[in-house]
Amino acid sequence: MKKSYYILLLLITILFTYCTPKEDASTILGKSIKASGMNNLDKKNISFVFRGNTYESYRNGGSFSLKRIHQDSITTTDVINNNDFTRYIDGDAIKLADTTANKYKNSVNSVHYFAYLPFGLDGDAVNKELLTEVTIKDTPYYKIKVWFDQEGGGEDFEDVFVYWVNKETYIIDYLAYEYHVNEGGMRFREAYNRRTIEGVDFVDYNNYKPKSKSAKLIALDSLFDAGALELLSKIELENVSVK
């Protein structure tokens, strides 16, 4: 009787182990999008101040408008929407050379991109891979690599990202990326000051770079734990409003 019971228990354990679906990168990032409220951006007017400029966004289904507003003696407003990029000076649209327009567009888009992570990581042009599971500061994380297709991946499609997703909360506490503009480089960001406004999470970051040029992107978490990263700046969003 005991033998049969233990055999049955073993079979149940095996079935549970092999029949319970394991989470993949897409599933984990999907849960992260929901956990941070980034699935809840539609029809919300969101604004924040970053380094003296005001940023505004509005999304409705597949349409979007992303703005940067700089005010001094004149008001300069940069607008990205589904169709194009436009710069306005005191309300009047001005003509820019393509290279200049792309420079401003990328600058505006970059701030909005990081402000709303992990929004967009479920897009068709996004590739994802669950690398491993790691521990940072005694907290377990899923470590996920993200890269982009050239078609639909934006101007910086060659950039590669790594996200560390908390295994319990599905919140992204750390991220790193390798970029190729301006001679290239790597950054590692540590999230802090997380706050939820109207169901949407916003965070600030400690922004680090590796002290050694030989550092590898996927090893930046180990370097962070070892104190081998240099703090460059703080990424802080001020006066956040969600309506």
mmCIF file with all atom_site columns, C-alpha atoms in Angstrom, residues 33-190:
data_model
loop_
_atom_site.group_PDB
_atom_site.id
_atom_site.type_symbol
_atom_site.label_atom_id
_atom_site.label_alt_id
_atom_site.label_comp_id
_atom_site.label_asym_id
_atom_site.label_entity_id
_atom_site.label_seq_id
_atom_site.pdbx_PDB_ins_code
_atom_site.Cartn_x
_atom_site.Cartn_y
_atom_site.Cartn_z
_atom_site.occupancy
_atom_site.B_iso_or_equiv
_atom_site.pdbx_formal_charge
_atom_site.auth_seq_id
_atom_site.auth_comp_id
_atom_site.auth_asym_id
_atom_site.auth_atom_id
_atom_site.pdbx_PDB_model_num
ATOM 1   C CA . ILE A 1 33  ? 3.455  45.481 -18.637 1.00 0.00 ? 33  ILE A CA 1
ATOM 2   C CA . LYS A 1 34  ? 0.291  44.773 -16.640 1.00 0.00 ? 34  LYS A CA 1
ATOM 3   C CA . ALA A 1 35  ? 2.008  44.967 -13.242 1.00 0.00 ? 35  ALA A CA 1
ATOM 4   C CA . SER A 1 36  ? 3.328  48.442 -14.025 1.00 0.00 ? 36  SER A CA 1
ATOM 5   C CA . GLY A 1 37  ? 0.050  49.701 -15.496 1.00 0.00 ? 37  GLY A CA 1
ATOM 6   C CA . MET A 1 38  ? 1.580  50.246 -18.927 1.00 0.00 ? 38  MET A CA 1
ATOM 7   C CA . ASN A 1 39  ? -1.344 48.388 -20.506 1.00 0.00 ? 39  ASN A CA 1
ATOM 8   C CA . ASN A 1 40  ? -3.518 51.217 -19.242 1.00 0.00 ? 40  ASN A CA 1
ATOM 9   C CA . LEU A 1 41  ? -2.197 54.261 -21.144 1.00 0.00 ? 41  LEU A CA 1
ATOM 10  C CA . ASP A 1 42  ? -4.987 54.694 -23.681 1.00 0.00 ? 42  ASP A CA 1
ATOM 11  C CA . LYS A 1 43  ? -6.954 57.945 -23.502 1.00 0.00 ? 43  LYS A CA 1
ATOM 12  C CA . LYS A 1 44  ? -4.741 59.315 -20.749 1.00 0.00 ? 44  LYS A CA 1
ATOM 13  C CA . ASN A 1 45  ? -3.096 62.705 -21.002 1.00 0.00 ? 45  ASN A CA 1
ATOM 14  C CA . ILE A 1 46  ? 0.273  62.247 -19.290 1.00 0.00 ? 46  ILE A CA 1
ATOM 15  C CA . SER A 1 47  ? 2.847  64.930 -18.626 1.00 0.00 ? 47  SER A CA 1
ATOM 16  C CA . PHE A 1 48  ? 6.089  65.234 -16.698 1.00 0.00 ? 48  PHE A CA 1
ATOM 17  C CA . VAL A 1 49  ? 9.113  67.491 -16.473 1.00 0.00 ? 49  VAL A CA 1
ATOM 18  C CA . PHE A 1 50  ? 12.566 66.144 -17.271 1.00 0.00 ? 50  PHE A CA 1
ATOM 19  C CA . ARG A 1 51  ? 15.659 68.352 -17.125 1.00 0.00 ? 51  ARG A CA 1
ATOM 20  C CA . GLY A 1 52  ? 13.664 71.536 -17.541 1.00 0.00 ? 52  GLY A CA 1
ATOM 21  C CA . ASN A 1 53  ? 11.533 70.399 -20.477 1.00 0.00 ? 53  ASN A CA 1
ATOM 22  C CA . THR A 1 54  ? 7.884  69.358 -20.321 1.00 0.00 ? 54  THR A CA 1
ATOM 23  C CA . TYR A 1 55  ? 6.952  66.063 -21.989 1.00 0.00 ? 55  TYR A CA 1
ATOM 24  C CA . GLU A 1 56  ? 3.374  65.162 -22.882 1.00 0.00 ? 56  GLU A CA 1
ATOM 25  C CA . SER A 1 57  ? 1.859  62.015 -24.358 1.00 0.00 ? 57  SER A CA 1
ATOM 26  C CA . TYR A 1 58  ? -1.545 60.814 -25.499 1.00 0.00 ? 58  TYR A CA 1
ATOM 27  C CA . ARG A 1 59  ? -2.432 57.410 -26.921 1.00 0.00 ? 59  ARG A CA 1
ATOM 28  C CA . ASN A 1 60  ? -5.695 56.149 -28.345 1.00 0.00 ? 60  ASN A CA 1
ATOM 29  C CA . GLY A 1 61  ? -5.606 52.655 -29.779 1.00 0.00 ? 61  GLY A CA 1
ATOM 30  C CA . GLY A 1 62  ? -2.852 52.640 -32.374 1.00 0.00 ? 62  GLY A CA 1
ATOM 31  C CA . SER A 1 63  ? -2.561 56.415 -32.633 1.00 0.00 ? 63  SER A CA 1
ATOM 32  C CA . PHE A 1 64  ? -0.213 58.450 -30.465 1.00 0.00 ? 64  PHE A CA 1
ATOM 33  C CA . SER A 1 65  ? 1.210  61.917 -29.886 1.00 0.00 ? 65  SER A CA 1
ATOM 34  C CA . LEU A 1 66  ? 4.497  62.502 -28.067 1.00 0.00 ? 66  LEU A CA 1
ATOM 35  C CA . LYS A 1 67  ? 5.631  66.031 -27.249 1.00 0.00 ? 67  LYS A CA 1
ATOM 36  C CA . ARG A 1 68  ? 8.546  67.944 -25.794 1.00 0.00 ? 68  ARG A CA 1
ATOM 37  C CA . ILE A 1 69  ? 7.998  71.595 -24.844 1.00 0.00 ? 69  ILE A CA 1
ATOM 38  C CA . HIS A 1 70  ? 10.858 73.974 -24.090 1.00 0.00 ? 70  HIS A CA 1
ATOM 39  C CA . GLN A 1 71  ? 10.112 77.477 -22.895 1.00 0.00 ? 71  GLN A CA 1
ATOM 40  C CA . ASP A 1 72  ? 12.397 80.492 -22.619 1.00 0.00 ? 72  ASP A CA 1
ATOM 41  C CA . SER A 1 73  ? 11.924 83.694 -24.645 1.00 0.00 ? 73  SER A CA 1
ATOM 42  C CA . ILE A 1 74  ? 10.121 81.513 -27.202 1.00 0.00 ? 74  ILE A CA 1
ATOM 43  C CA . THR A 1 75  ? 8.199  78.239 -26.952 1.00 0.00 ? 75  THR A CA 1
ATOM 44  C CA . THR A 1 76  ? 9.632  75.306 -28.912 1.00 0.00 ? 76  THR A CA 1
ATOM 45  C CA . THR A 1 77  ? 7.348  72.288 -29.241 1.00 0.00 ? 77  THR A CA 1
ATOM 46  C CA . ASP A 1 78  ? 8.507  69.047 -30.838 1.00 0.00 ? 78  ASP A CA 1
ATOM 47  C CA . VAL A 1 79  ? 5.728  66.624 -31.790 1.00 0.00 ? 79  VAL A CA 1
ATOM 48  C CA . ILE A 1 80  ? 5.951  62.987 -32.892 1.00 0.00 ? 80  ILE A CA 1
ATOM 49  C CA . ASN A 1 81  ? 2.817  61.228 -34.106 1.00 0.00 ? 81  ASN A CA 1
ATOM 50  C CA . ASN A 1 82  ? 2.026  58.239 -36.306 1.00 0.00 ? 82  ASN A CA 1
ATOM 51  C CA . ASN A 1 83  ? 2.781  60.191 -39.453 1.00 0.00 ? 83  ASN A CA 1
ATOM 52  C CA . ASP A 1 84  ? 5.822  62.374 -38.872 1.00 0.00 ? 84  ASP A CA 1
ATOM 53  C CA . PHE A 1 85  ? 7.845  64.726 -36.690 1.00 0.00 ? 85  PHE A CA 1
ATOM 54  C CA . THR A 1 86  ? 7.179  68.472 -36.552 1.00 0.00 ? 86  THR A CA 1
ATOM 55  C CA . ARG A 1 87  ? 8.857  71.329 -34.710 1.00 0.00 ? 87  ARG A CA 1
ATOM 56  C CA . TYR A 1 88  ? 6.820  74.382 -33.799 1.00 0.00 ? 88  TYR A CA 1
ATOM 57  C CA . ILE A 1 89  ? 8.196  77.782 -32.749 1.00 0.00 ? 89  ILE A CA 1
ATOM 58  C CA . ASP A 1 90  ? 5.582  79.815 -30.885 1.00 0.00 ? 90  ASP A CA 1
ATOM 59  C CA . GLY A 1 91  ? 2.915  77.686 -32.545 1.00 0.00 ? 91  GLY A CA 1
ATOM 60  C CA . ASP A 1 92  ? 4.206  77.919 -36.109 1.00 0.00 ? 92  ASP A CA 1
ATOM 61  C CA . ALA A 1 93  ? 5.546  74.813 -37.861 1.00 0.00 ? 93  ALA A CA 1
ATOM 62  C CA . ILE A 1 94  ? 9.054  75.229 -39.246 1.00 0.00 ? 94  ILE A CA 1
ATOM 63  C CA . LYS A 1 95  ? 10.910 73.310 -41.941 1.00 0.00 ? 95  LYS A CA 1
ATOM 64  C CA . LEU A 1 96  ? 13.945 71.315 -40.833 1.00 0.00 ? 96  LEU A CA 1
ATOM 65  C CA . ALA A 1 97  ? 16.580 69.362 -42.744 1.00 0.00 ? 97  ALA A CA 1
ATOM 66  C CA . ASP A 1 98  ? 15.945 65.618 -42.533 1.00 0.00 ? 98  ASP A CA 1
ATOM 67  C CA . THR A 1 99  ? 19.093 64.951 -40.494 1.00 0.00 ? 99  THR A CA 1
ATOM 68  C CA . THR A 1 100 ? 18.185 67.675 -37.995 1.00 0.00 ? 100 THR A CA 1
ATOM 69  C CA . ALA A 1 101 ? 14.585 66.477 -37.748 1.00 0.00 ? 101 ALA A CA 1
ATOM 70  C CA . ASN A 1 102 ? 15.743 62.890 -37.101 1.00 0.00 ? 102 ASN A CA 1
ATOM 71  C CA . LYS A 1 103 ? 18.099 64.091 -34.373 1.00 0.00 ? 103 LYS A CA 1
ATOM 72  C CA . TYR A 1 104 ? 15.323 65.932 -32.537 1.00 0.00 ? 104 TYR A CA 1
ATOM 73  C CA . LYS A 1 105 ? 12.852 63.099 -33.112 1.00 0.00 ? 105 LYS A CA 1
ATOM 74  C CA . ASN A 1 106 ? 15.203 60.507 -31.627 1.00 0.00 ? 106 ASN A CA 1
ATOM 75  C CA . SER A 1 107 ? 15.885 62.741 -28.639 1.00 0.00 ? 107 SER A CA 1
ATOM 76  C CA . VAL A 1 108 ? 12.175 63.186 -27.874 1.00 0.00 ? 108 VAL A CA 1
ATOM 77  C CA . ASN A 1 109 ? 11.361 59.536 -28.498 1.00 0.00 ? 109 ASN A CA 1
ATOM 78  C CA . SER A 1 110 ? 14.168 58.314 -26.220 1.00 0.00 ? 110 SER A CA 1
ATOM 79  C CA . VAL A 1 111 ? 12.854 60.179 -23.169 1.00 0.00 ? 111 VAL A CA 1
ATOM 80  C CA . HIS A 1 112 ? 9.312  58.923 -23.739 1.00 0.00 ? 112 HIS A CA 1
ATOM 81  C CA . TYR A 1 113 ? 10.565 55.384 -24.369 1.00 0.00 ? 113 TYR A CA 1
ATOM 82  C CA . PHE A 1 114 ? 12.352 55.092 -21.045 1.00 0.00 ? 114 PHE A CA 1
ATOM 83  C CA . ALA A 1 115 ? 9.610  56.903 -19.115 1.00 0.00 ? 115 ALA A CA 1
ATOM 84  C CA . TYR A 1 116 ? 7.014  54.283 -20.048 1.00 0.00 ? 116 TYR A CA 1
ATOM 85  C CA . LEU A 1 117 ? 8.965  51.040 -19.913 1.00 0.00 ? 117 LEU A CA 1
ATOM 86  C CA . PRO A 1 118 ? 7.992  48.236 -20.259 1.00 0.00 ? 118 PRO A CA 1
ATOM 87  C CA . PHE A 1 119 ? 5.326  49.669 -22.589 1.00 0.00 ? 119 PHE A CA 1
ATOM 88  C CA . GLY A 1 120 ? 5.904  48.506 -26.153 1.00 0.00 ? 120 GLY A CA 1
ATOM 89  C CA . LEU A 1 121 ? 7.960  45.420 -25.331 1.00 0.00 ? 121 LEU A CA 1
ATOM 90  C CA . ASP A 1 122 ? 5.133  43.273 -26.672 1.00 0.00 ? 122 ASP A CA 1
ATOM 91  C CA . GLY A 1 123 ? 5.431  44.822 -30.154 1.00 0.00 ? 123 GLY A CA 1
ATOM 92  C CA . ASP A 1 124 ? 5.769  42.816 -33.358 1.00 0.00 ? 124 ASP A CA 1
ATOM 93  C CA . ALA A 1 125 ? 9.333  44.052 -34.021 1.00 0.00 ? 125 ALA A CA 1
ATOM 94  C CA . VAL A 1 126 ? 10.530 43.114 -30.516 1.00 0.00 ? 126 VAL A CA 1
ATOM 95  C CA . ASN A 1 127 ? 12.592 39.948 -30.034 1.00 0.00 ? 127 ASN A CA 1
ATOM 96  C CA . LYS A 1 128 ? 12.939 38.479 -26.547 1.00 0.00 ? 128 LYS A CA 1
ATOM 97  C CA . GLU A 1 129 ? 14.960 35.762 -24.882 1.00 0.00 ? 129 GLU A CA 1
ATOM 98  C CA . LEU A 1 130 ? 14.935 34.575 -21.278 1.00 0.00 ? 130 LEU A CA 1
ATOM 99  C CA . LEU A 1 131 ? 18.647 34.258 -20.526 1.00 0.00 ? 131 LEU A CA 1
ATOM 100 C CA . THR A 1 132 ? 18.632 32.942 -16.976 1.00 0.00 ? 132 THR A CA 1
ATOM 101 C CA . GLU A 1 133 ? 17.463 33.617 -13.456 1.00 0.00 ? 133 GLU A CA 1
ATOM 102 C CA . VAL A 1 134 ? 19.757 35.634 -11.187 1.00 0.00 ? 134 VAL A CA 1
ATOM 103 C CA . THR A 1 135 ? 19.863 37.258 -7.768  1.00 0.00 ? 135 THR A CA 1
ATOM 104 C CA . ILE A 1 136 ? 20.637 40.942 -7.201  1.00 0.00 ? 136 ILE A CA 1
ATOM 105 C CA . LYS A 1 137 ? 20.781 42.250 -3.638  1.00 0.00 ? 137 LYS A CA 1
ATOM 106 C CA . ASP A 1 138 ? 19.226 38.988 -2.400  1.00 0.00 ? 138 ASP A CA 1
ATOM 107 C CA . THR A 1 139 ? 16.214 39.367 -4.725  1.00 0.00 ? 139 THR A CA 1
ATOM 108 C CA . PRO A 1 140 ? 15.535 36.837 -7.513  1.00 0.00 ? 140 PRO A CA 1
ATOM 109 C CA . TYR A 1 141 ? 15.057 38.104 -11.077 1.00 0.00 ? 141 TYR A CA 1
ATOM 110 C CA . TYR A 1 142 ? 14.292 36.890 -14.559 1.00 0.00 ? 142 TYR A CA 1
ATOM 111 C CA . LYS A 1 143 ? 17.046 38.159 -16.867 1.00 0.00 ? 143 LYS A CA 1
ATOM 112 C CA . ILE A 1 144 ? 15.676 38.912 -20.330 1.00 0.00 ? 144 ILE A CA 1
ATOM 113 C CA . LYS A 1 145 ? 17.467 40.060 -23.474 1.00 0.00 ? 145 LYS A CA 1
ATOM 114 C CA . VAL A 1 146 ? 15.542 42.259 -25.936 1.00 0.00 ? 146 VAL A CA 1
ATOM 115 C CA . TRP A 1 147 ? 16.530 43.303 -29.453 1.00 0.00 ? 147 TRP A CA 1
ATOM 116 C CA . PHE A 1 148 ? 14.636 44.640 -32.471 1.00 0.00 ? 148 PHE A CA 1
ATOM 117 C CA . ASP A 1 149 ? 13.936 43.885 -36.102 1.00 0.00 ? 149 ASP A CA 1
ATOM 118 C CA . GLN A 1 150 ? 15.137 46.503 -38.552 1.00 0.00 ? 150 GLN A CA 1
ATOM 119 C CA . GLU A 1 151 ? 11.641 46.829 -39.995 1.00 0.00 ? 151 GLU A CA 1
ATOM 120 C CA . GLY A 1 152 ? 9.473  48.448 -37.341 1.00 0.00 ? 152 GLY A CA 1
ATOM 121 C CA . GLY A 1 153 ? 12.302 48.632 -34.834 1.00 0.00 ? 153 GLY A CA 1
ATOM 122 C CA . GLY A 1 154 ? 12.898 52.377 -35.103 1.00 0.00 ? 154 GLY A CA 1
ATOM 123 C CA . GLU A 1 155 ? 16.041 54.382 -35.816 1.00 0.00 ? 155 GLU A CA 1
ATOM 124 C CA . ASP A 1 156 ? 18.003 52.634 -33.047 1.00 0.00 ? 156 ASP A CA 1
ATOM 125 C CA . PHE A 1 157 ? 16.944 49.087 -33.913 1.00 0.00 ? 157 PHE A CA 1
ATOM 126 C CA . GLU A 1 158 ? 20.535 47.872 -33.417 1.00 0.00 ? 158 GLU A CA 1
ATOM 127 C CA . ASP A 1 159 ? 20.474 48.713 -29.698 1.00 0.00 ? 159 ASP A CA 1
ATOM 128 C CA . VAL A 1 160 ? 20.282 45.707 -27.367 1.00 0.00 ? 160 VAL A CA 1
ATOM 129 C CA . PHE A 1 161 ? 18.608 45.741 -23.956 1.00 0.00 ? 161 PHE A CA 1
ATOM 130 C CA . VAL A 1 162 ? 18.621 43.507 -20.896 1.00 0.00 ? 162 VAL A CA 1
ATOM 131 C CA . TYR A 1 163 ? 15.817 43.685 -18.324 1.00 0.00 ? 163 TYR A CA 1
ATOM 132 C CA . TRP A 1 164 ? 15.785 42.257 -14.817 1.00 0.00 ? 164 TRP A CA 1
ATOM 133 C CA . VAL A 1 165 ? 12.192 41.415 -13.869 1.00 0.00 ? 165 VAL A CA 1
ATOM 134 C CA . ASN A 1 166 ? 11.391 40.756 -10.211 1.00 0.00 ? 166 ASN A CA 1
ATOM 135 C CA . LYS A 1 167 ? 10.172 37.153 -9.972  1.00 0.00 ? 167 LYS A CA 1
ATOM 136 C CA . GLU A 1 168 ? 7.537  37.978 -7.363  1.00 0.00 ? 168 GLU A CA 1
ATOM 137 C CA . THR A 1 169 ? 6.183  41.353 -8.492  1.00 0.00 ? 169 THR A CA 1
ATOM 138 C CA . TYR A 1 170 ? 7.028  41.232 -12.224 1.00 0.00 ? 170 TYR A CA 1
ATOM 139 C CA . ILE A 1 171 ? 8.308  44.779 -11.918 1.00 0.00 ? 171 ILE A CA 1
ATOM 140 C CA . ILE A 1 172 ? 11.488 45.787 -13.784 1.00 0.00 ? 172 ILE A CA 1
ATOM 141 C CA . ASP A 1 173 ? 13.954 46.965 -11.141 1.00 0.00 ? 173 ASP A CA 1
ATOM 142 C CA . TYR A 1 174 ? 17.051 47.094 -13.372 1.00 0.00 ? 174 TYR A CA 1
ATOM 143 C CA . LEU A 1 175 ? 17.769 47.476 -17.055 1.00 0.00 ? 175 LEU A CA 1
ATOM 144 C CA . ALA A 1 176 ? 20.864 47.791 -19.221 1.00 0.00 ? 176 ALA A CA 1
ATOM 145 C CA . TYR A 1 177 ? 21.418 48.670 -22.840 1.00 0.00 ? 177 TYR A CA 1
ATOM 146 C CA . GLU A 1 178 ? 24.118 48.914 -25.459 1.00 0.00 ? 178 GLU A CA 1
ATOM 147 C CA . TYR A 1 179 ? 23.818 51.790 -27.923 1.00 0.00 ? 179 TYR A CA 1
ATOM 148 C CA . HIS A 1 180 ? 25.709 52.676 -31.100 1.00 0.00 ? 180 HIS A CA 1
ATOM 149 C CA . VAL A 1 181 ? 25.273 56.433 -31.643 1.00 0.00 ? 181 VAL A CA 1
ATOM 150 C CA . ASN A 1 182 ? 27.979 58.906 -30.555 1.00 0.00 ? 182 ASN A CA 1
ATOM 151 C CA . GLU A 1 183 ? 30.687 56.226 -30.576 1.00 0.00 ? 183 GLU A CA 1
ATOM 152 C CA . GLY A 1 184 ? 28.476 53.825 -28.620 1.00 0.00 ? 184 GLY A CA 1
ATOM 153 C CA . GLY A 1 185 ? 28.554 52.592 -25.053 1.00 0.00 ? 185 GLY A CA 1
ATOM 154 C CA . MET A 1 186 ? 26.631 50.792 -22.321 1.00 0.00 ? 186 MET A CA 1
ATOM 155 C CA . ARG A 1 187 ? 24.431 51.907 -19.464 1.00 0.00 ? 187 ARG A CA 1
ATOM 156 C CA . PHE A 1 188 ? 22.939 50.176 -16.438 1.00 0.00 ? 188 PHE A CA 1
ATOM 157 C CA . ARG A 1 189 ? 19.930 51.695 -14.674 1.00 0.00 ? 189 ARG A CA 1
ATOM 158 C CA . GLU A 1 190 ? 18.680 51.032 -11.172 1.00 0.00 ? 190 GLU A CA 1
#
